[in-house]
Amino acid sequence: MGPLACDPCTTEHNHLNAQVFYTEKDDGLTKDWKSLTYCNPPYSKMKLWAPKIKQQAEKDVEIIALVKNATGTRWFESLWGADAICFVSGRLRFVGAENSAPFESLVLYFGRRKATFRDIFGEIGRVL
Ligand SMILES: C[S@@+](CC[C@H](N)C(=O)[O-])C[C@H]1O[C@@H](n2cnc3c(N)ncnc32)[C@H](O)[C@@H]1O
């Protein structure tokens, strides 16, 4: 969907080549993010990251977020406002992992380019 301006939770390797990136040491939770942000938060800290995603989206930051498909959890409540949701088919195998994750994933989109998101992410799952 275009070059990434910000990855607020990554390592110093900055795999996705974001223009600005934050590691645990920088603490991306304390920063303002920029469009276009890609966020794949630490899953053990969703109580902090879900409200942060919502807060930044409300500041008009365009965000793509890869999260666990855990729509029944309390933390997910903050994320129902997504403009589009891709229900990823199958289970992802993360870089360095031997097996697929024991859970399904969602890609959430916050922004005005819903049709573009649907076109691109429709290739990996159903988009609502
Ligand atoms: C699910 S991984 C995502 C990895 C990243 N998308 C990549 O491809 O390298 C979550 C990452 O967030 C980092 N992290 C944890 N707490 C953080 C914080 N407060 N601020 C920024 N990054 C953090 C972890 O070190 C980990 O690399």
PDB file of C-alpha atoms and ligand atoms in Angstrom:
ATOM      1  CA  MET A   1       0.000   0.000   0.000  1.00  0.00           C
ATOM      2  CA  GLY A   2       3.024   2.206  -0.330  1.00  0.00           C
ATOM      3  CA  PRO A   3       6.255   2.739   1.560  1.00  0.00           C
ATOM      4  CA  LEU A   4       5.992   2.593   5.335  1.00  0.00           C
ATOM      5  CA  ALA A   5       6.591   5.791   7.227  1.00  0.00           C
ATOM      6  CA  CYS A   6       6.550   4.118  10.622  1.00  0.00           C
ATOM      7  CA  ASP A   7       6.945   0.733  12.343  1.00  0.00           C
ATOM      8  CA  PRO A   8       6.421   1.431  16.047  1.00  0.00           C
ATOM      9  CA  CYS A   9       7.351  -2.025  17.346  1.00  0.00           C
ATOM     10  CA  THR A  10      10.223  -3.795  15.728  1.00  0.00           C
ATOM     11  CA  THR A  11      13.865  -4.628  16.180  1.00  0.00           C
ATOM     12  CA  GLU A  12      16.941  -2.713  15.078  1.00  0.00           C
ATOM     13  CA  HIS A  13      16.814  -4.791  11.856  1.00  0.00           C
ATOM     14  CA  ASN A  14      13.774  -2.799  10.706  1.00  0.00           C
ATOM     15  CA  HIS A  15      12.721  -5.672   8.433  1.00  0.00           C
ATOM     16  CA  LEU A  16      10.038  -3.629   6.718  1.00  0.00           C
ATOM     17  CA  ASN A  17      12.300  -0.691   5.915  1.00  0.00           C
ATOM     18  CA  ALA A  18      10.087   1.835   7.625  1.00  0.00           C
ATOM     19  CA  GLN A  19      11.293   5.417   7.421  1.00  0.00           C
ATOM     20  CA  VAL A  20      11.009   5.711  11.219  1.00  0.00           C
ATOM     21  CA  PHE A  21      11.027   2.670  13.507  1.00  0.00           C
ATOM     22  CA  TYR A  22      10.950   2.104  17.245  1.00  0.00           C
ATOM     23  CA  THR A  23      12.298  -0.790  19.273  1.00  0.00           C
ATOM     24  CA  GLU A  24      11.428  -1.823  22.803  1.00  0.00           C
ATOM     25  CA  LYS A  25      14.213   0.455  24.026  1.00  0.00           C
ATOM     26  CA  ASP A  26      12.690   3.480  22.239  1.00  0.00           C
ATOM     27  CA  ASP A  27       9.177   2.461  23.362  1.00  0.00           C
ATOM     28  CA  GLY A  28       6.863   3.008  20.415  1.00  0.00           C
ATOM     29  CA  LEU A  29       3.955   3.351  22.840  1.00  0.00           C
ATOM     30  CA  THR A  30       5.210   6.781  23.842  1.00  0.00           C
ATOM     31  CA  LYS A  31       5.596   8.130  20.284  1.00  0.00           C
ATOM     32  CA  ASP A  32       3.286   9.622  17.717  1.00  0.00           C
ATOM     33  CA  TRP A  33       3.085   7.479  14.596  1.00  0.00           C
ATOM     34  CA  LYS A  34       2.897   8.603  10.958  1.00  0.00           C
ATOM     35  CA  SER A  35       0.942   7.505   7.893  1.00  0.00           C
ATOM     36  CA  LEU A  36       1.512   4.871   6.704  1.00  0.00           C
ATOM     37  CA  THR A  37       2.191   2.844   9.879  1.00  0.00           C
ATOM     38  CA  TYR A  38       2.548  -0.919  10.030  1.00  0.00           C
ATOM     39  CA  CYS A  39       2.120  -2.290  13.532  1.00  0.00           C
ATOM     40  CA  ASN A  40       2.632  -5.910  14.576  1.00  0.00           C
ATOM     41  CA  PRO A  41       2.556  -5.462  18.341  1.00  0.00           C
ATOM     42  CA  PRO A  42       3.948  -7.776  21.003  1.00  0.00           C
ATOM     43  CA  TYR A  43       0.966 -10.087  21.575  1.00  0.00           C
ATOM     44  CA  SER A  44       1.569 -10.324  25.316  1.00  0.00           C
ATOM     45  CA  LYS A  45       1.018  -6.577  25.678  1.00  0.00           C
ATOM     46  CA  MET A  46      -2.191  -6.057  23.695  1.00  0.00           C
ATOM     47  CA  LYS A  47      -3.861  -4.310  26.641  1.00  0.00           C
ATOM     48  CA  LEU A  48      -1.429  -1.452  25.987  1.00  0.00           C
ATOM     49  CA  TRP A  49      -1.072  -1.662  22.209  1.00  0.00           C
ATOM     50  CA  ALA A  50      -4.750  -1.976  21.251  1.00  0.00           C
ATOM     51  CA  PRO A  51      -5.726   1.378  22.823  1.00  0.00           C
ATOM     52  CA  LYS A  52      -2.584   2.964  21.362  1.00  0.00           C
ATOM     53  CA  ILE A  53      -3.567   1.813  17.852  1.00  0.00           C
ATOM     54  CA  LYS A  54      -7.045   3.264  18.389  1.00  0.00           C
ATOM     55  CA  GLN A  55      -5.640   6.541  19.726  1.00  0.00           C
ATOM     56  CA  GLN A  56      -3.291   6.992  16.767  1.00  0.00           C
ATOM     57  CA  ALA A  57      -6.057   6.101  14.273  1.00  0.00           C
ATOM     58  CA  GLU A  58      -8.225   8.780  15.883  1.00  0.00           C
ATOM     59  CA  LYS A  59      -5.401  11.231  15.192  1.00  0.00           C
ATOM     60  CA  ASP A  60      -5.857  10.351  11.524  1.00  0.00           C
ATOM     61  CA  VAL A  61      -2.804   8.140  11.213  1.00  0.00           C
ATOM     62  CA  GLU A  62      -3.317   5.494   8.523  1.00  0.00           C
ATOM     63  CA  ILE A  63      -2.502   2.143  10.132  1.00  0.00           C
ATOM     64  CA  ILE A  64      -2.208  -1.468   9.088  1.00  0.00           C
ATOM     65  CA  ALA A  65      -2.036  -3.723  12.156  1.00  0.00           C
ATOM     66  CA  LEU A  66      -1.367  -7.439  12.270  1.00  0.00           C
ATOM     67  CA  VAL A  67      -2.917  -8.908  15.414  1.00  0.00           C
ATOM     68  CA  LYS A  68      -4.162 -12.218  16.764  1.00  0.00           C
ATOM     69  CA  ASN A  69      -7.700 -13.136  15.812  1.00  0.00           C
ATOM     70  CA  ALA A  70      -9.035 -12.771  19.332  1.00  0.00           C
ATOM     71  CA  THR A  71     -12.211 -10.799  18.800  1.00  0.00           C
ATOM     72  CA  GLY A  72     -13.737 -11.981  22.073  1.00  0.00           C
ATOM     73  CA  THR A  73     -11.042 -10.499  24.267  1.00  0.00           C
ATOM     74  CA  ARG A  74     -11.426  -7.306  26.232  1.00  0.00           C
ATOM     75  CA  TRP A  75      -8.466  -5.642  24.483  1.00  0.00           C
ATOM     76  CA  PHE A  76     -10.048  -6.210  21.083  1.00  0.00           C
ATOM     77  CA  GLU A  77     -12.901  -3.871  22.046  1.00  0.00           C
ATOM     78  CA  SER A  78     -10.637  -0.910  21.167  1.00  0.00           C
ATOM     79  CA  LEU A  79     -10.141  -2.250  17.668  1.00  0.00           C
ATOM     80  CA  TRP A  80     -13.685  -2.781  16.409  1.00  0.00           C
ATOM     81  CA  GLY A  81     -13.563   0.701  14.902  1.00  0.00           C
ATOM     82  CA  ALA A  82     -11.225  -0.506  12.150  1.00  0.00           C
ATOM     83  CA  ASP A  83     -12.286   0.649   8.689  1.00  0.00           C
ATOM     84  CA  ALA A  84     -11.630  -2.812   7.247  1.00  0.00           C
ATOM     85  CA  ILE A  85     -10.576  -6.199   8.604  1.00  0.00           C
ATOM     86  CA  CYS A  86      -8.842  -8.991   6.728  1.00  0.00           C
ATOM     87  CA  PHE A  87      -9.445 -12.452   8.206  1.00  0.00           C
ATOM     88  CA  VAL A  88      -6.230 -14.138   7.117  1.00  0.00           C
ATOM     89  CA  SER A  89      -6.798 -17.626   5.655  1.00  0.00           C
ATOM     90  CA  GLY A  90      -4.917 -20.408   7.431  1.00  0.00           C
ATOM     91  CA  ARG A  91      -2.307 -19.739  10.069  1.00  0.00           C
ATOM     92  CA  LEU A  92       0.812 -17.653   9.621  1.00  0.00           C
ATOM     93  CA  ARG A  93       4.272 -19.009  10.166  1.00  0.00           C
ATOM     94  CA  PHE A  94       6.349 -16.216  11.601  1.00  0.00           C
ATOM     95  CA  VAL A  95       9.943 -15.623  10.550  1.00  0.00           C
ATOM     96  CA  GLY A  96      12.236 -17.984  12.429  1.00  0.00           C
ATOM     97  CA  ALA A  97       9.400 -20.217  13.691  1.00  0.00           C
ATOM     98  CA  GLU A  98       9.413 -23.933  12.895  1.00  0.00           C
ATOM     99  CA  ASN A  99       5.638 -24.267  12.867  1.00  0.00           C
ATOM    100  CA  SER A 100       2.613 -22.180  12.092  1.00  0.00           C
ATOM    101  CA  ALA A 101       1.195 -20.057  14.900  1.00  0.00           C
ATOM    102  CA  PRO A 102      -1.410 -21.842  17.055  1.00  0.00           C
ATOM    103  CA  PHE A 103      -3.916 -19.060  16.280  1.00  0.00           C
ATOM    104  CA  GLU A 104      -5.437 -17.224  13.342  1.00  0.00           C
ATOM    105  CA  SER A 105      -4.563 -13.648  12.443  1.00  0.00           C
ATOM    106  CA  LEU A 106      -6.318 -10.460  11.430  1.00  0.00           C
ATOM    107  CA  VAL A 107      -4.984  -7.524   9.497  1.00  0.00           C
ATOM    108  CA  LEU A 108      -6.783  -4.379  10.607  1.00  0.00           C
ATOM    109  CA  TYR A 109      -6.937  -1.249   8.502  1.00  0.00           C
ATOM    110  CA  PHE A 110      -7.579   2.265   9.746  1.00  0.00           C
ATOM    111  CA  GLY A 111      -7.730   4.854   6.987  1.00  0.00           C
ATOM    112  CA  ARG A 112      -9.477   6.142   3.906  1.00  0.00           C
ATOM    113  CA  ARG A 113      -8.131   3.687   1.317  1.00  0.00           C
ATOM    114  CA  LYS A 114     -10.514   0.828   2.087  1.00  0.00           C
ATOM    115  CA  ALA A 115     -10.850  -0.220  -1.553  1.00  0.00           C
ATOM    116  CA  THR A 116      -7.074  -0.441  -1.958  1.00  0.00           C
ATOM    117  CA  PHE A 117      -6.802  -2.436   1.258  1.00  0.00           C
ATOM    118  CA  ARG A 118      -9.526  -4.808   0.025  1.00  0.00           C
ATOM    119  CA  ASP A 119      -7.781  -5.304  -3.330  1.00  0.00           C
ATOM    120  CA  ILE A 120      -4.424  -6.069  -1.782  1.00  0.00           C
ATOM    121  CA  PHE A 121      -5.359  -7.995   1.344  1.00  0.00           C
ATOM    122  CA  GLY A 122      -8.229  -9.819  -0.370  1.00  0.00           C
ATOM    123  CA  GLU A 123      -5.489 -12.049  -1.769  1.00  0.00           C
ATOM    124  CA  ILE A 124      -4.691 -13.464   1.664  1.00  0.00           C
ATOM    125  CA  GLY A 125      -8.126 -13.664   3.265  1.00  0.00           C
ATOM    126  CA  ARG A 126     -11.679 -12.395   3.433  1.00  0.00           C
ATOM    127  CA  VAL A 127     -11.984  -8.658   3.909  1.00  0.00           C
ATOM    128  CA  LEU A 128     -14.936  -7.112   5.724  1.00  0.00           C
TER     129      LEU A 128
HETATM  130  C1  LIG B   1       5.375  -9.312  17.142  1.00  0.00           C
HETATM  131  S1  LIG B   1       6.985  -8.596  17.067  1.00  0.00           S
HETATM  132  C2  LIG B   1       6.950  -7.687  15.554  1.00  0.00           C
HETATM  133  C3  LIG B   1       8.239  -7.707  14.842  1.00  0.00           C
HETATM  134  C4  LIG B   1       8.373  -6.783  13.628  1.00  0.00           C
HETATM  135  N1  LIG B   1       7.143  -6.590  12.917  1.00  0.00           N
HETATM  136  C5  LIG B   1       9.416  -7.349  12.694  1.00  0.00           C
HETATM  137  O1  LIG B   1       9.079  -7.844  11.627  1.00  0.00           O
HETATM  138  O2  LIG B   1      10.561  -7.344  13.089  1.00  0.00           O
HETATM  139  C6  LIG B   1       6.854  -7.289  18.248  1.00  0.00           C
HETATM  140  C7  LIG B   1       8.121  -6.485  18.390  1.00  0.00           C
HETATM  141  O3  LIG B   1       7.872  -5.393  19.259  1.00  0.00           O
HETATM  142  C8  LIG B   1       9.035  -5.137  20.028  1.00  0.00           C
HETATM  143  N2  LIG B   1       8.607  -4.367  21.205  1.00  0.00           N
HETATM  144  C9  LIG B   1       8.179  -4.818  22.411  1.00  0.00           C
HETATM  145  N3  LIG B   1       7.815  -3.783  23.205  1.00  0.00           N
HETATM  146  C10 LIG B   1       8.030  -2.657  22.479  1.00  0.00           C
HETATM  147  C11 LIG B   1       7.859  -1.266  22.741  1.00  0.00           C
HETATM  148  N4  LIG B   1       7.400  -0.829  23.924  1.00  0.00           N
HETATM  149  N5  LIG B   1       8.181  -0.383  21.757  1.00  0.00           N
HETATM  150  C12 LIG B   1       8.654  -0.822  20.564  1.00  0.00           C
HETATM  151  N6  LIG B   1       8.838  -2.116  20.258  1.00  0.00           N
HETATM  152  C13 LIG B   1       8.536  -3.030  21.201  1.00  0.00           C
HETATM  153  C14 LIG B   1       9.573  -6.526  20.321  1.00  0.00           C
HETATM  154  O4  LIG B   1      10.936  -6.479  20.644  1.00  0.00           O
HETATM  155  C15 LIG B   1       9.303  -7.242  18.995  1.00  0.00           C
HETATM  156  O5  LIG B   1      10.402  -7.079  18.124  1.00  0.00           O
END
